[in-house]
Amino acid sequence: MLIILKKGADEKEVARLLENIKQSGYTYARANEGGADMIELEGAPSYFQLDFFRSFAPVKKVVTSFEYREKVYRAGGKKDTSVTVKGRRIGGGNIELIAGPCSVESYEQTERIAEKLSKMGIRFFRGGAYKPRTSPYSFQGLNENGLKILSRIAKKYDMVIVTELLDVRNIDAVCEHADIIQIGTRNANNYALLKEVGKLKKPVLLKRGISSTIKEFLLSAEYIMCQGNSEVILCERGIRTFESEAYRTSLDITAVSVVKEVSHLPIIVDPSHSAGAWNLVERLSLASIAAGADGIMVEVHDRPQEALSDAGQSLKPEKLKPLIKKAAEVAECFGKTFMCSAAAGGRKENPSEKRRKIKSKKD
Amino acid sequence: MLIILKKGADEKEVARLLENIKQSGYTYARANEGGADMIELEGAPSYFQLDFFRSFAPVKKVVTSFEYREKVYRAGGKKDTSVTVKGRRIGGGNIELIAGPCSVESYEQTERIAEKLSKMGIRFFRGGAYKPRTSPYSFQGLNENGLKILSRIAKKYDMVIVTELLDVRNIDAVCEHADIIQIGTRNANNYALLKEVGKLKKPVLLKRGISSTIKEFLLSAEYIMCQGNSEVILCERGIRTFESEAYRTSLDITAVSVVKEVSHLPIIVDPSHSAGAWNLVERLSLASIAAGADGIMVEVHDRPQEALSDAGQSLKPEKLKPLIKKAAEVAECFGKTFMCSAAAGGRKENPSEKRRKIKSKKD
Amino acid sequence: MLIILKKGADEKEVARLLENIKQSGYTYARANEGGADMIELEGAPSYFQLDFFRSFAPVKKVVTSFEYREKVYRAGGKKDTSVTVKGRRIGGGNIELIAGPCSVESYEQTERIAEKLSKMGIRFFRGGAYKPRTSPYSFQGLNENGLKILSRIAKKYDMVIVTELLDVRNIDAVCEHADIIQIGTRNANNYALLKEVGKLKKPVLLKRGISSTIKEFLLSAEYIMCQGNSEVILCERGIRTFESEAYRTSLDITAVSVVKEVSHLPIIVDPSHSAGAWNLVERLSLASIAAGADGIMVEVHDRPQEALSDAGQSLKPEKLKPLIKKAAEVAECFGKTFMCSAAAGGRKENPSEKRRKIKSKKD
Amino acid sequence: MLIILKKGADEKEVARLLENIKQSGYTYARANEGGADMIELEGAPSYFQLDFFRSFAPVKKVVTSFEYREKVYRAGGKKDTSVTVKGRRIGGGNIELIAGPCSVESYEQTERIAEKLSKMGIRFFRGGAYKPRTSPYSFQGLNENGLKILSRIAKKYDMVIVTELLDVRNIDAVCEHADIIQIGTRNANNYALLKEVGKLKKPVLLKRGISSTIKEFLLSAEYIMCQGNSEVILCERGIRTFESEAYRTSLDITAVSVVKEVSHLPIIVDPSHSAGAWNLVERLSLASIAAGADGIMVEVHDRPQEALSDAGQSLKPEKLKPLIKKAAEVAECFGKTFMCSAAAGGRKENPSEKRRKIKSKKD
């Protein structure tokens, strides 16, 4: 960052600015070139600190590369965008719950779970047909048969299907049966795949890579958006840190708050994969809503002991009830609507929705 | 973990158990010794998974070292403990806000801030007299003069003083002036210091080391407790991960939930140091409360541009007001009381407090 | 790990064993079931510690899941394997240098570099035709034209071509022109791609994911091997840690030593991408050889200032000369041959090669 | 970093520079202020890249805060310094081996080991009298009795004693008995302790904090040096990363190379604590020497099964012999002397030593 000082700035005030730069953890060099008095601030101050430095009296202007020209950023103060599928909107005050089993194992298993979820007002159903597994000898999913099962479920219970795409060669099959295409954490940097889903007219749920920085995460979304598809839902799912014994990954709650600031895209949280333990799912879901998340995606299984994958982190459907109740309350603190609760209770939309619609007509 | 199987267990049920072990990400070996049929589960399943494995039909018992014998754990289902100072209690349904400047810079600066905070109902005042700084050339604090300033503030505004102890040789001075002794993240494994504060009759606020595992964090508390001092308040303050550009550290929200499960001690969160940017403090505070935290510690400065340290992450006192309002609402969702809000509003204690008192008389 | 004790084991010796378990950082539980006296050691002791625990007097046997049944491991003490391409062998005492530009930018650029490398005795040429870039707006490679350029180079200079495959749909094109298929770090968990290259009859150079554990790294190799292709060369390329300012990633030298112990596959090191700075390449190359690496892959550009990617980490060809000289010396300390040096000097193979050949005829 | 361009620089050359900045992974902003044409390069380019950017034709000068004013840096191209104790020098071409048990357990144990090491030509003996342990219930060392044992060993075998100081209150006792004061990884940011050892006239062996960045590591050394003590030996001992199952920490070999570039202080490596497994010690020692380390510190125990701490990572003395032999060979590749080998073989100093002495007389 380059700080251009006003001509004849008060040296005492400059000293205060320099002290603040140091206090903020940066080093600097002062330069005078062509008559311009400047401070070169070393290191990349975050987006949040630009205004802080601009606010000092001797500062004429701040020169920085942080222009956020990519589509994923809030260039020019762009407002929140949201993604609407089958009349249901994620983002913009609506908090959605996406639930379902890790894997589609059979029609019976899938239907049993879908029925229970449906009764709770849940409209977004997740389930894996193609499964990325660390070991090649683990269950790899039912593939196209799994997709067909999901399709039947969607029709029978009027649900929105979220399922993962692993391979560009399956793109037609997945598009035929799914409403939202999920890109998993292992493929967060599979740019060939990102480009392809960028050409679709379907919403994409993009998980953060397990060790992607915020910048990389957003640039993965940019790979999709720059191909023309702006229906991207981001998903924080825990990052890999030094702690791997007490929980599988560390839910990066700060990322949720930061992404809400710098990007206009909706962001949801997957507490199930993040923690790897069902006991932690409720707490992390509520924390995510408080941090600003636009949705929660949880793994649910009615018979975890029979699950072919992720048994330990799957909630039983009945455990969802207290989660939904609390989530609705926390959402309300922020003037937002936890949609499945509202649906179950007969409410259709959040309080700000009406105003929004009226306003958007004018835009 | 060693799973002892029942004699004559149904092999189909055993196969299901084995499948579940694999699905949970563990490997195993089966053994038969002295007639006992056993499954050796490799890797350390977390506390949360023991019951899951116990629940399978063929399981006779589970043998594990997870006995949680240390005082810091909930041995035998021990209930939440809380820490009471000057009649104010942290934990047990009371959520406290600790606020104040990073450093005590002068009596005037400290008093200005304390007065503002006091008017908001805040009773816990933080401020550093001894400052641990990465560079030896940075401001190192006012030392004993800083402590004396804190003492005057405490008296004038009837506040509880939280300040950091860096050096065993300053223990008497700090004890004379402080109500709660803070051990900073850099000294989280300074066992000589931990042992000394373990001998005190003062509460200790122990910050997690920036790369301490949960186990190490709790064992640092054990260093204090095993010397006789059980008045320990844990503090999550962000962990060091691969992401260091978008925010200083990653607030480990999962740690808050996990510590609440395995330990009976109160745990608070420091969102200011964690994020390193004041804009993120409110969101992270609210998320922490939703995750189960018993308190929040935030850095506040009325003139951040003049601050001698941590300017960029200090909230202005007026920014605390919306935080307090929201925090009180979120706390209420969990049946808890955000104390400074209650104090300002004339409420003295949380709804469950009265019951607790009556109950505790019987104990 | 389950330790079965001998009947009537001396309790003093058992106590010593228990003390050692604790000293090694593990917790344990003792169990007696069906008359068998056992110690359940919690946590997963590494491969290296099994023998240590077995060596105690009271130990009858150790039960563990560490069977290393996957093809990637040294099941049953399997000896080092090596990969031979166009008569050149990587592994088994031969240390190869793979060099070339990050990207194929034009025939002229590629040829200029290839000619220089060829004169130094270098036979393995790397160059990217398809480039995975963090930003979609960065140079993405010459694609099929790049492959054709590489083909011409290979013929003209009799070189072995190493180039990256990003997308299953390009597999035929890459196979037509390349001798070794590289799977990059971003696709280390792109299982669809791994399975496809597993069906080829071409050697695969598999880079470790930037945050893959050793186990995950080897299971990625297993995805290739289980499809029938056992010609896999592993490549350590630096891991993502908390340090990202002083160097791009941390070269995980321990991984090299560990992989040499547990797997029979050859492993090479990419110091250029790991460090992200050409000044560090020589030192890291030599350290890698000392740690047991079977090869080094470095980025070279004769005009770094014109490079379209990775300029800052590309060595000029003349900087390779001292690297090669030192590498040959260090290799010799271990009885190995640094092949390009030997080729330039007229030597054809390493001292142990002849013996090996004679021996392998007997096998 | 601020790049000031020459007046009338060729725009095509400027474009090439800008492309290179992007290729190097940086973003930039161009500014024109007071007639000066400038490029503000965002992010902190490493020390190694300054010359790269300076080398472009249109660049007039580069303004950066990287002045390396601290004593720990090579300000003004400062040459390597070394630390001499009892006539033995670490650094400057001499590679030392420091060996000994983790803990001093008894006079007999210590003497047995010291005798064996002494016969191998080893003159630097390590052993802990005060032990920092993660659990308060683990063996905490023999304290002052341990120091006395070390003193007797030093006299009997003419050895240099390296032992850890944990607590400022033990500083006199440790100074009385030790030749080199070790500051352990847990106290790397215990500034009170660092300042105190900075006032001594004794060499200090400073271990890197388990998650200290290079900058923080060097600033910890600065805490010592700014008090007047410039006899600091740095020690890389492995960093905490996401991989914790295959080995305890990841030896940061890149750090060794980087520290050798930016600092004049000698740096050694502790492969025993880094890997946590004795089988890896030899390989990592040799790699460290190849990377430029000035010494190696290894844990040795003749009866690991009886050791009260760190048994699994302790080498038996006889395992040191092949390590020493190989280390001497690798050192020779770099024109350096592995001192204990030279001592055992009758050589006193390395080839460049004589020249250095003659040269230093002239300085």
Short mmCIF file of C-alpha atoms in Angstrom, two decimals, chain D residues 44-219:
data_model
loop_
_atom_site.label_atom_id
_atom_site.label_comp_id
_atom_site.label_asym_id
_atom_site.label_seq_id
_atom_site.Cartn_x
_atom_site.Cartn_y
_atom_site.Cartn_z
CA ALA D 44 5.60 -8.34 0.71
CA PRO D 45 8.07 -9.72 -1.79
CA SER D 46 10.69 -11.75 -0.05
CA TYR D 47 14.23 -10.63 0.42
CA PHE D 48 15.17 -12.87 -2.49
CA GLN D 49 13.07 -11.09 -5.02
CA LEU D 50 14.29 -7.56 -4.55
CA ASP D 51 17.20 -8.02 -6.93
CA PHE D 52 14.95 -9.68 -9.45
CA PHE D 53 12.72 -6.64 -9.67
CA ARG D 54 15.65 -4.23 -9.56
CA SER D 55 17.08 -5.90 -12.64
CA PHE D 56 14.40 -4.68 -15.03
CA ALA D 57 15.42 -1.91 -17.42
CA PRO D 58 12.75 0.68 -16.54
CA VAL D 59 13.38 0.49 -12.79
CA LYS D 60 15.06 3.53 -11.27
CA LYS D 61 14.87 2.34 -7.72
CA VAL D 62 13.04 0.08 -5.35
CA VAL D 63 11.76 1.45 -2.05
CA THR D 64 11.16 -1.06 0.67
CA SER D 65 11.12 -1.32 4.42
CA PHE D 66 13.42 -4.31 4.23
CA GLU D 67 16.33 -2.59 5.80
CA TYR D 68 17.22 -5.36 8.17
CA ARG D 69 18.27 -2.87 10.79
CA GLU D 70 18.02 -5.45 13.55
CA LYS D 71 21.29 -6.91 14.78
CA VAL D 72 20.19 -10.39 13.80
CA TYR D 73 20.23 -9.56 10.07
CA ARG D 74 23.14 -9.24 7.70
CA ALA D 75 22.93 -5.45 7.64
CA GLY D 76 25.39 -4.16 5.08
CA GLY D 77 26.34 -7.62 3.91
CA LYS D 78 27.63 -8.74 7.28
CA LYS D 79 29.58 -12.00 7.12
CA ASP D 80 28.77 -15.19 9.04
CA THR D 81 29.45 -15.01 12.74
CA SER D 82 30.31 -18.02 14.83
CA VAL D 83 30.19 -18.93 18.49
CA THR D 84 33.26 -20.28 20.25
CA VAL D 85 33.07 -22.14 23.56
CA LYS D 86 36.04 -23.71 25.30
CA GLY D 87 38.03 -23.39 22.11
CA ARG D 88 35.38 -25.10 19.96
CA ARG D 89 33.67 -23.09 17.30
CA ILE D 90 30.15 -23.55 15.91
CA GLY D 91 29.75 -21.95 12.50
CA GLY D 92 32.21 -20.61 9.98
CA GLY D 93 32.76 -23.94 8.28
CA ASN D 94 32.77 -26.01 11.44
CA ILE D 95 29.78 -28.30 11.86
CA GLU D 96 29.29 -29.46 15.40
CA LEU D 97 27.40 -32.41 16.78
CA ILE D 98 25.66 -31.83 20.09
CA ALA D 99 24.54 -35.09 21.65
CA GLY D 100 23.23 -36.46 24.89
CA PRO D 101 20.14 -37.71 26.67
CA CYS D 102 16.87 -35.84 26.79
CA SER D 103 16.94 -35.77 30.59
CA VAL D 104 19.68 -36.13 33.15
CA GLU D 105 18.25 -39.04 35.12
CA SER D 106 21.16 -40.02 37.35
CA TYR D 107 24.91 -39.62 37.50
CA GLU D 108 25.39 -43.19 36.29
CA GLN D 109 23.11 -42.83 33.26
CA THR D 110 24.67 -39.52 32.30
CA GLU D 111 28.20 -40.72 32.70
CA ARG D 112 27.67 -43.92 30.74
CA ILE D 113 26.38 -41.91 27.81
CA ALA D 114 28.97 -39.15 28.09
CA GLU D 115 31.78 -41.67 28.09
CA LYS D 116 30.56 -43.31 24.92
CA LEU D 117 30.04 -39.97 23.16
CA SER D 118 33.38 -38.67 24.29
CA LYS D 119 35.13 -41.63 22.70
CA MET D 120 33.53 -40.74 19.39
CA GLY D 121 35.09 -37.31 19.48
CA ILE D 122 31.89 -35.55 20.56
CA ARG D 123 32.59 -32.51 22.74
CA PHE D 124 29.15 -30.91 23.02
CA PHE D 125 26.95 -32.65 25.56
CA ARG D 126 23.25 -31.93 25.98
CA GLY D 127 21.03 -33.02 28.85
CA GLY D 128 17.98 -31.56 30.56
CA ALA D 129 17.96 -30.78 34.26
CA TYR D 130 14.75 -28.74 34.11
CA LYS D 131 12.23 -30.38 31.80
CA PRO D 132 9.25 -28.63 30.23
CA ARG D 133 6.56 -31.29 29.91
CA THR D 134 3.11 -31.00 28.39
CA SER D 135 1.54 -32.70 31.40
CA PRO D 136 2.24 -31.51 34.94
CA TYR D 137 2.26 -35.13 36.02
CA SER D 138 5.23 -36.11 33.82
CA PHE D 139 8.81 -36.27 35.07
CA GLN D 140 9.98 -32.67 35.49
CA GLY D 141 13.73 -33.24 35.76
CA LEU D 142 16.30 -33.48 38.56
CA ASN D 143 16.62 -29.70 38.69
CA GLU D 144 19.73 -28.43 40.48
CA ASN D 145 20.96 -31.96 41.11
CA GLY D 146 20.84 -32.51 37.39
CA LEU D 147 22.98 -29.42 36.84
CA LYS D 148 25.58 -30.70 39.28
CA ILE D 149 25.75 -34.01 37.47
CA LEU D 150 26.33 -32.17 34.19
CA SER D 151 29.10 -30.16 35.82
CA ARG D 152 30.92 -33.26 36.92
CA ILE D 153 30.56 -34.76 33.44
CA ALA D 154 31.93 -31.61 31.86
CA LYS D 155 35.03 -31.75 34.01
CA LYS D 156 35.66 -35.46 33.71
CA TYR D 157 35.32 -35.57 29.92
CA ASP D 158 36.22 -32.00 29.02
CA MET D 159 32.86 -31.41 27.43
CA VAL D 160 30.80 -28.37 26.62
CA ILE D 161 27.45 -28.51 28.45
CA VAL D 162 24.22 -27.44 26.78
CA THR D 163 21.18 -27.37 29.05
CA GLU D 164 17.81 -25.71 29.13
CA LEU D 165 16.77 -22.75 31.24
CA LEU D 166 13.04 -22.51 31.94
CA ASP D 167 12.72 -19.97 34.69
CA VAL D 168 14.47 -16.65 35.30
CA ARG D 169 14.88 -17.65 38.93
CA ASN D 170 17.22 -20.50 37.98
CA ILE D 171 19.49 -18.37 35.89
CA ASP D 172 22.39 -18.28 38.36
CA ALA D 173 22.30 -22.00 38.93
CA VAL D 174 22.20 -22.81 35.23
CA CYS D 175 24.98 -20.33 34.45
CA GLU D 176 27.20 -21.84 37.11
CA HIS D 177 27.05 -25.28 35.53
CA ALA D 178 26.33 -24.82 31.83
CA ASP D 179 28.45 -23.56 28.95
CA ILE D 180 25.57 -22.91 26.57
CA ILE D 181 22.12 -21.92 27.80
CA GLN D 182 19.31 -23.47 25.84
CA ILE D 183 15.97 -21.71 25.44
CA GLY D 184 13.38 -24.28 24.46
CA THR D 185 10.65 -24.05 21.88
CA ARG D 186 7.94 -23.42 24.48
CA ASN D 187 9.80 -20.37 25.73
CA ALA D 188 10.70 -18.96 22.32
CA ASN D 189 8.38 -16.04 23.01
CA ASN D 190 8.96 -15.79 26.75
CA TYR D 191 10.42 -12.35 26.41
CA ALA D 192 11.18 -11.94 30.10
CA LEU D 193 13.47 -14.95 29.87
CA LEU D 194 15.02 -13.86 26.58
CA LYS D 195 15.90 -10.45 27.99
CA GLU D 196 17.61 -12.02 30.97
CA VAL D 197 19.81 -14.35 28.93
CA GLY D 198 20.57 -11.34 26.78
CA LYS D 199 22.39 -9.85 29.75
CA LEU D 200 24.66 -12.85 30.18
CA LYS D 201 28.13 -13.42 28.81
CA LYS D 202 27.23 -16.99 27.86
CA PRO D 203 26.23 -18.35 24.46
CA VAL D 204 22.53 -19.02 24.06
CA LEU D 205 21.06 -21.79 21.94
CA LEU D 206 17.64 -20.50 20.90
CA LYS D 207 15.10 -22.96 19.58
CA ARG D 208 12.47 -21.80 17.15
CA GLY D 209 8.94 -21.75 18.50
CA ILE D 210 6.92 -24.63 17.13
CA SER D 211 4.84 -22.16 15.15
CA SER D 212 7.12 -19.14 14.93
CA THR D 213 7.51 -17.55 11.52
CA ILE D 214 11.05 -16.85 10.38
CA LYS D 215 10.55 -13.22 11.27
CA GLU D 216 9.36 -14.04 14.78
CA PHE D 217 12.19 -16.54 15.24
CA LEU D 218 14.76 -13.90 14.36
CA LEU D 219 13.07 -11.28 16.52
#
